[in-house]
Coordinates of C-alpha atoms and ligand atoms in Angstrom, one line a residue:
X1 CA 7.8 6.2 19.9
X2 CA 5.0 8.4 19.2
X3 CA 4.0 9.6 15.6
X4 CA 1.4 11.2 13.7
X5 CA 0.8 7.5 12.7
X6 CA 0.7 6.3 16.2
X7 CA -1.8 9.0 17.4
X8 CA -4.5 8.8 14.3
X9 CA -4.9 5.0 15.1
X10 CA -4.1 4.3 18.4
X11 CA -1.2 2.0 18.0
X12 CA 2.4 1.7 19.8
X13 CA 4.5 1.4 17.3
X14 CA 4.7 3.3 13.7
X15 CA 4.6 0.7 11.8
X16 CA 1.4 -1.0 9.5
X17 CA 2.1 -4.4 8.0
X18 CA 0.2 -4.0 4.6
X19 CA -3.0 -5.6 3.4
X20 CA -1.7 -8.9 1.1
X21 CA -3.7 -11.7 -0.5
X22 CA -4.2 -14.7 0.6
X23 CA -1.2 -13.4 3.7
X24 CA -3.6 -11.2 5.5
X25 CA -5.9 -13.5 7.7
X26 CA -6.6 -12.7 11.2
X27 CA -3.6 -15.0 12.8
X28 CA -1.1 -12.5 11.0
X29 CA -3.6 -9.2 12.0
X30 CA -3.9 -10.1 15.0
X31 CA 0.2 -11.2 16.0
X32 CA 1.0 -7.4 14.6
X33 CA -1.7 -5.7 16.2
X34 CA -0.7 -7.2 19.6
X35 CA 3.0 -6.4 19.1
X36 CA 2.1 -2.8 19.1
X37 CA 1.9 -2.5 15.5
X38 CA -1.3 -2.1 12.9
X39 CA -2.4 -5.5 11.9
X40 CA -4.2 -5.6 8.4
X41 CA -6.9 -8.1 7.4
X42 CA -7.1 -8.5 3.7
X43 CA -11.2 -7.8 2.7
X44 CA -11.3 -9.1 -0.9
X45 CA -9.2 -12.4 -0.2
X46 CA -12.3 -12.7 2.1
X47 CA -14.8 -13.8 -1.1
X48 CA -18.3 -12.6 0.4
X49 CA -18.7 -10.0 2.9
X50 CA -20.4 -12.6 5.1
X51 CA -16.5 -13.9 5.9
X52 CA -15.1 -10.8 5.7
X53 CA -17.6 -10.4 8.6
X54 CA -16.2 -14.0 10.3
X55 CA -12.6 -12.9 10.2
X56 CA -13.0 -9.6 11.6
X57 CA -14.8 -11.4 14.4
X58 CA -12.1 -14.1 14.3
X59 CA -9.5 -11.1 14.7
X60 CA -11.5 -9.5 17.2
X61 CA -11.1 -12.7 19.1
X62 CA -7.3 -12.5 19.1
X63 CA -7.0 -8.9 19.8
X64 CA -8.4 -6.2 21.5
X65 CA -5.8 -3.6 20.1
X66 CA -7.0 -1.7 16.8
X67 CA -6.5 -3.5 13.8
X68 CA -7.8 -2.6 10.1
X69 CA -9.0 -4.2 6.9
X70 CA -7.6 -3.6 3.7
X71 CA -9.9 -2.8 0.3
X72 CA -8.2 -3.4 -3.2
X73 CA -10.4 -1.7 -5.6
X74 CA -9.1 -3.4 -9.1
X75 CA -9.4 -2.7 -12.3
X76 CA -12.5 -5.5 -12.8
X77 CA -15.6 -6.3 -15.1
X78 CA -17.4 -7.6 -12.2
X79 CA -16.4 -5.8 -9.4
X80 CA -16.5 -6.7 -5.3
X81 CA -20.0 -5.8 -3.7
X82 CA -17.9 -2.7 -2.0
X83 CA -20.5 -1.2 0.1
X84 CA -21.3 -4.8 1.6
X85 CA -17.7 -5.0 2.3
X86 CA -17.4 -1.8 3.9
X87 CA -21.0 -2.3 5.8
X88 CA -19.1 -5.6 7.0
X89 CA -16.1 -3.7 8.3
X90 CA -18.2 -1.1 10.4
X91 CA -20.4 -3.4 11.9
X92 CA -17.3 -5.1 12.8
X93 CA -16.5 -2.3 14.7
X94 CA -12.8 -1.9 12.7
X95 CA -11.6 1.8 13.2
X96 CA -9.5 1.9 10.2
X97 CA -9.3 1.2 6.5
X98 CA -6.3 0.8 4.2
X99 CA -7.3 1.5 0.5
X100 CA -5.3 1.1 -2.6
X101 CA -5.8 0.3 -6.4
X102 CA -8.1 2.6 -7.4
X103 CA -9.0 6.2 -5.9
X104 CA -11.6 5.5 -3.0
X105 CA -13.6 8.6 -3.7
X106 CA -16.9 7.2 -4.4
X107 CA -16.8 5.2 -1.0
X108 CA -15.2 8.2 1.2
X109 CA -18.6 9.0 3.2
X110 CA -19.6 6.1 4.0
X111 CA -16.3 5.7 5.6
X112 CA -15.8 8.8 7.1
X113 CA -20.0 8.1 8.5
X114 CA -18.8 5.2 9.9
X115 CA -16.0 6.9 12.2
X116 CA -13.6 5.2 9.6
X117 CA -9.7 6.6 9.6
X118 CA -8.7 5.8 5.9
X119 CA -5.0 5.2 4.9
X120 CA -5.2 5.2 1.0
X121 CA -1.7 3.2 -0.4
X122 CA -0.1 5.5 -3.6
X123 CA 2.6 5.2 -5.9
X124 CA 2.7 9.3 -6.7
X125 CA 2.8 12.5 -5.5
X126 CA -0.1 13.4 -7.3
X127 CA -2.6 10.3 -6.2
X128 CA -0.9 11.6 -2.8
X129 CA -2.3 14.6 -3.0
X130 CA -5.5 13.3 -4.8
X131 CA -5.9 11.4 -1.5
X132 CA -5.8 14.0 0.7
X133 CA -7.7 16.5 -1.4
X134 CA -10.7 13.3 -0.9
X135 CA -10.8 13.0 2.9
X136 CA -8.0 10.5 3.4
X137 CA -6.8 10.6 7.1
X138 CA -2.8 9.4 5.6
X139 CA -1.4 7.9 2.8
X140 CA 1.3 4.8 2.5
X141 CA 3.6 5.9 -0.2
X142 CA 4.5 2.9 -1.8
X143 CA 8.1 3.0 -3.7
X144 CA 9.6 1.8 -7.0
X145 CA 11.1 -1.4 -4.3
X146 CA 7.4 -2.4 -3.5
X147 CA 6.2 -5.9 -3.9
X148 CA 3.0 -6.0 -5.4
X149 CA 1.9 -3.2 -7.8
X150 CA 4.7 0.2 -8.1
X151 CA 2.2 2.0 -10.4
X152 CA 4.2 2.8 -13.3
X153 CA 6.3 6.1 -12.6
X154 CA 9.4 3.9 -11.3
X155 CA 10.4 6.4 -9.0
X156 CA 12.2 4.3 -5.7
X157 CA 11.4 5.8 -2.1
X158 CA 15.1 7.8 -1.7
X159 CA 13.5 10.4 -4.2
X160 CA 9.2 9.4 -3.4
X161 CA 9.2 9.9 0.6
X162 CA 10.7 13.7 0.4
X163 CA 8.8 14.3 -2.5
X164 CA 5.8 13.1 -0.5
X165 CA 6.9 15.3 2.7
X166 CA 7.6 18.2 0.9
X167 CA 4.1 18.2 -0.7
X168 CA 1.5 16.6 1.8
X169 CA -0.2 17.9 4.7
X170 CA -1.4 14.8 5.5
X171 CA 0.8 12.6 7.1
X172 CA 1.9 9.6 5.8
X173 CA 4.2 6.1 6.4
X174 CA 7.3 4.9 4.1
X175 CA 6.0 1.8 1.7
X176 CA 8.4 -0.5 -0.1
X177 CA 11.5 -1.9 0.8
X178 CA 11.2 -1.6 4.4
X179 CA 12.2 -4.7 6.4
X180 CA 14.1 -3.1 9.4
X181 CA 15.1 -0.7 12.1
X182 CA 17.4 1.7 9.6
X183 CA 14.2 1.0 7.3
X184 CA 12.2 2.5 10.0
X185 CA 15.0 5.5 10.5
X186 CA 15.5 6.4 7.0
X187 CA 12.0 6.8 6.2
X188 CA 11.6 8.9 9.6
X189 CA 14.3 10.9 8.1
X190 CA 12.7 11.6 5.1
X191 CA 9.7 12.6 6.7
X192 CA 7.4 10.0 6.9
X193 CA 5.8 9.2 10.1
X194 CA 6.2 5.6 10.2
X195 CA 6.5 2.6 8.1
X196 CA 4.5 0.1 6.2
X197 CA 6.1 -3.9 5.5
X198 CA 4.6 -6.4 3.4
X199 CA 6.8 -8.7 2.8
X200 CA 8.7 -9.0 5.4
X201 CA 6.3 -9.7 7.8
X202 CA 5.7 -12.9 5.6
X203 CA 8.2 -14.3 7.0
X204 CA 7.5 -14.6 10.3
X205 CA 5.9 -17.4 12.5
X206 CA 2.4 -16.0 12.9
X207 CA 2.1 -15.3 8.9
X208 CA -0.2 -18.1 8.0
X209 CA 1.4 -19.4 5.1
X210 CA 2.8 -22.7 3.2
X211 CA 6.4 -23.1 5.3
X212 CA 8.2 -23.1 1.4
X213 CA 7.2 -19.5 1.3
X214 CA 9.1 -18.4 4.0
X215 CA 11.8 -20.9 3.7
X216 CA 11.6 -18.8 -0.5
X217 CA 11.5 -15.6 1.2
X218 CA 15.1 -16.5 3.4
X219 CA 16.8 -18.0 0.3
X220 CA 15.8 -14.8 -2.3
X221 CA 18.1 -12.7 -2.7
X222 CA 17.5 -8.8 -3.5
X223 CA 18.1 -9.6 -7.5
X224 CA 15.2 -12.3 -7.7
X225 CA 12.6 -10.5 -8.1
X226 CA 10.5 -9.1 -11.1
X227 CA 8.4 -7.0 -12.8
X228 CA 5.5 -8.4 -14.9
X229 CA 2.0 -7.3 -17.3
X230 CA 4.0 -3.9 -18.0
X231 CA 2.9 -4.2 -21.7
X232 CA -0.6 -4.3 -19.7
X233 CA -0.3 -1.0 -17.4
X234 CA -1.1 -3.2 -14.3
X235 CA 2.9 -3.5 -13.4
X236 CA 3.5 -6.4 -10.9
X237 CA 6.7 -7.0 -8.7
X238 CA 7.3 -10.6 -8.1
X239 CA 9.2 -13.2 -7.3
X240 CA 10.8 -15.5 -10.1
X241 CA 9.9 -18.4 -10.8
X242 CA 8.6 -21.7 -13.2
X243 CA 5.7 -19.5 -13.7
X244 CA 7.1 -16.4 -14.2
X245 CA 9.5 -17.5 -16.8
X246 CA 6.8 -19.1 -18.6
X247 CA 5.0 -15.3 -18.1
X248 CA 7.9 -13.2 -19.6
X249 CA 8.4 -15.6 -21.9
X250 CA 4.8 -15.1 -23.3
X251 CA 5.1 -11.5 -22.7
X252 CA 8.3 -11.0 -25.1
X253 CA 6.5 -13.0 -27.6
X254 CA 3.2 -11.2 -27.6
X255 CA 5.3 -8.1 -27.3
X256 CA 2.8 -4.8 -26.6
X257 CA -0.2 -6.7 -28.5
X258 CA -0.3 -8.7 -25.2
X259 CA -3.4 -9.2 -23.5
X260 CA -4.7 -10.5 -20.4
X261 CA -5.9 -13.9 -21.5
X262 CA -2.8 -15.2 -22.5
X263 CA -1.4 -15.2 -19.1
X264 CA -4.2 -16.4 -17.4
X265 CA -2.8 -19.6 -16.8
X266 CA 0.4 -17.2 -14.8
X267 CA -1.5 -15.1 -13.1
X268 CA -4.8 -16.4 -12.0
X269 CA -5.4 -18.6 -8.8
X270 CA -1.6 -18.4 -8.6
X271 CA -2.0 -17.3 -4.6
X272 CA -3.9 -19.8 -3.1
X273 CA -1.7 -22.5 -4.6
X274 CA 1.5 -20.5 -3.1
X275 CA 0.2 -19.3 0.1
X276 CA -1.4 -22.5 1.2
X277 CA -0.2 -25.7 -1.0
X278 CA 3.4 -24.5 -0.6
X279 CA 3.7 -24.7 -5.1
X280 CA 6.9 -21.9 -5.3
X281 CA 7.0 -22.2 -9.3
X282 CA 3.0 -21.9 -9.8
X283 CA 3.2 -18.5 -11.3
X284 CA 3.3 -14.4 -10.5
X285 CA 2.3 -13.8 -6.7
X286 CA 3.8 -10.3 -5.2
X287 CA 7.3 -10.0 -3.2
X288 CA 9.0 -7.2 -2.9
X289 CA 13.3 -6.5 -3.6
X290 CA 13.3 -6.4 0.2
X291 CA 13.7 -9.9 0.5
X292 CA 17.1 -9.3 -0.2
X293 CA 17.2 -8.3 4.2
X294 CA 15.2 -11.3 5.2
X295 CA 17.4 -14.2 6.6
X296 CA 15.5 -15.5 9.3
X297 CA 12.1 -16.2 10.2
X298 CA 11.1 -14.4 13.8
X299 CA 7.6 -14.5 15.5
X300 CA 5.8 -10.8 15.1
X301 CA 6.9 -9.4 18.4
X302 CA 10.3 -10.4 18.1
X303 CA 10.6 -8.5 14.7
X304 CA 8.7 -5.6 15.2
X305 CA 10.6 -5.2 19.4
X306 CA 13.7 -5.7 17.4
X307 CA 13.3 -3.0 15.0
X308 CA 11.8 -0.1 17.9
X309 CA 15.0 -1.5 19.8
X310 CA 17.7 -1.2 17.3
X311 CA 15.9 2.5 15.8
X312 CA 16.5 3.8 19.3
X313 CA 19.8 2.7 19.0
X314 CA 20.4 4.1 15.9
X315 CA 19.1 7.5 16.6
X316 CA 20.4 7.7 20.0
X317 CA 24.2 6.5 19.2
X318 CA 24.6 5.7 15.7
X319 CA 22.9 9.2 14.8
X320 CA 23.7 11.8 18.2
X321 CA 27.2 10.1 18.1
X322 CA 27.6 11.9 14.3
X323 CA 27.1 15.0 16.1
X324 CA 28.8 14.9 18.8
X325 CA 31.8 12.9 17.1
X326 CA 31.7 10.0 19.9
X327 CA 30.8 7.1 17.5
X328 CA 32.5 7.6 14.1
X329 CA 32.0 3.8 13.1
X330 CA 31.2 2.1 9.8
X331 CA 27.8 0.4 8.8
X332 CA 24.8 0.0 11.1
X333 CA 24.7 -4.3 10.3
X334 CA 21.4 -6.0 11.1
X335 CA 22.1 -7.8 14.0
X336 CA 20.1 -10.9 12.6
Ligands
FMN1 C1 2.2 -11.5 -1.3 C2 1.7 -10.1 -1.3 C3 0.3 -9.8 -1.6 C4 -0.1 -8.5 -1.6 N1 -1.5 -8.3 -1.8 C5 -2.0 -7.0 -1.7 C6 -3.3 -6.7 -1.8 O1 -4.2 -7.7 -2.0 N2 -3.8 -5.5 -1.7 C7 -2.9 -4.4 -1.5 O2 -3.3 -3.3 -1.4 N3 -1.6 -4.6 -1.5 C8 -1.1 -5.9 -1.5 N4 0.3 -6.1 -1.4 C9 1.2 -4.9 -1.2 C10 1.5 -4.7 0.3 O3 0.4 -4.4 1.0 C11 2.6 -3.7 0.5 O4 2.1 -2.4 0.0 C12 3.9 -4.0 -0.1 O5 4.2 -5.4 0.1 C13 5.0 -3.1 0.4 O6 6.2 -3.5 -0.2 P1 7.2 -4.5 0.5 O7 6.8 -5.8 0.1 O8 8.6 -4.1 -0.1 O9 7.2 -4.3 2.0 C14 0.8 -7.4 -1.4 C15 2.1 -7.7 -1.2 C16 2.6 -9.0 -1.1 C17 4.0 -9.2 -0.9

């Protein structure tokens, strides 16, 4: 399948598995970029650009397909060295950057110096169009559904993603609840150029993460997750759990005088704890309402050749058959 996606970064297959702490290492990178997709090392769970440097060399080592680095710019008192980062990424010879947080204006030319293609992740039309208006190459427009941080316009992807096509010239991939091959169709339909997974590709063989996180990620259904820090602006989607409780709980206390510091305990160093010591109730780590579709735990290739499989089928019978009135029947299932 060829997109705009799949021509700005060299890649097979439309789909980009998103930059996520403490998920994005090399092994997982490397496993999507080779299955045809756009593997996504994540920079700041990288702590000094000197390792950011190590794993894109560690990446490089698994793959010689394009892959890309993500940088989170957060709201934050002491903020990453971001031109050491992004010197790091261009000497590491990676061809494409995936932004999010905050606009990345102020770090556009030395990105676009570097030869950099820059897909900036946004939860509006209007930081859509802010992105493009700045230089950005696309933009991943990332839904109500997302895991991680919706922004807080609560607007789900059925209404974003033609919003999106009808106002960008850029293009752009479908972010937020996408786990499959009618994921994949759907958000072709409304006029995206591809698709961007994050957690879904958690659960796969390759993602280098504590076994109870994908065995979580299986048992979740679509109703388990949640939002957090709304009272704070910084909106989170994730999965319930100990932790969480103990975080709304706080929250409905402290009501809108909450504050940072009195989740702290919640919230910070939660991801480490998750990701690699397998602690499921240790507090707020992002997960998307797609986990409701995950039931099984495949390697990379086998997910992302099952979803370009099944998408042709869906377009080619499921959809054609509409219109020509050959194949009239109910629900396209997940085969898994
Ligand atoms: C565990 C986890 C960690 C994430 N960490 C980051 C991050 O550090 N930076 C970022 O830009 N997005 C992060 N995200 C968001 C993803 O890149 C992606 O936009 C999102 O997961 C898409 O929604 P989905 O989970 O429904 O596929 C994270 C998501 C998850 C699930």
């Amino acid at each position: 399948m060829k997109t705009a996606i799949t021509e700005l970064f060299g890649i097979q297959h439309p789909i980009i598995q998103g930059g996520m702490h403490y998920v994005g290492f090399a092994e997982l990178a490397a496993a999507v970029s080779n299955a045809g997709g756009l593997g996504i090392i994540t920079g700041l769970t990288q702590k000094t650009p000197e390792l950011l440097a190590k794993e894109i060399a560690r990446c490089r080592d698994m793959t010689d397909k394009p892959f890309g680095v993500n940088l989170t710019f957060l709201p934050s008192f002491t903020a990453p060295p971001y031109p050491e980062y992004i010197a790091a990424i261009k000497e590491g010879g990676v061809k494409a950057v995936e932004t999010a947080g905050r606009s990345p204006e102020q770090y556009m030319p030395a990105l676009k110096a570097a030869g950099i293609k820059v897909i900036h992740k946004c939860t509006s039309v209007r930081h859509s169009l802010k992105a493009e208006k700045i230089g950005c190459d696309a933009v991943s427009v990332d839904g109500f559904e997302c895991g991680g941080h919706p922004g807080e316009d609560d607007i789900p992807n059925m209404i974003l993603l033609p919003r999106a096509a009808d106002e960008l010239k850029i293009p752009f991939v479908a972010s937020g609840g996408m786990a499959d091959a009618r994921s994949l169709v759907a958000a072709l339909s409304m006029g995206a150029a591809g698709m961007n997974m994050g957690t879904r590709f958690i659960a796969t063989r390759e993602a280098p993460v504590h076994d109870n996180v994908k065995q979580a990620l299986v048992t979740a259904t679509e109703l388990d997750t949640v939002l957090v820090m709304r009272a704070l602006r910084n909106t989170e989607r994730v999965l319930k759990n100990k932790g969480v409780d103990q975080l709304l709980e706080i929250e409905r206390e402290k009501g809108v005088s909450l504050e940072i510091q009195d989740i702290h305990e919640q919230v910070a160093g939660v991801y480490p704890k998750v990701m690699i010591d397998g602690e499921m109730d240790a507090g707020a780590w992002s997960c998307g309402m797609v986990v409701g579709l995950i039931n099984d735990i495949p390697t990379v290739k086998e997910l992302i050749d099952r979803i370009m499989t099944e998408a042709e089928q869906i377009i080619r019978q499921r959809l054609t058959g509409f219109l020509d009135g050959t194949d009239v029947k109910a629900p396209a299932r997940a085969v898994a």
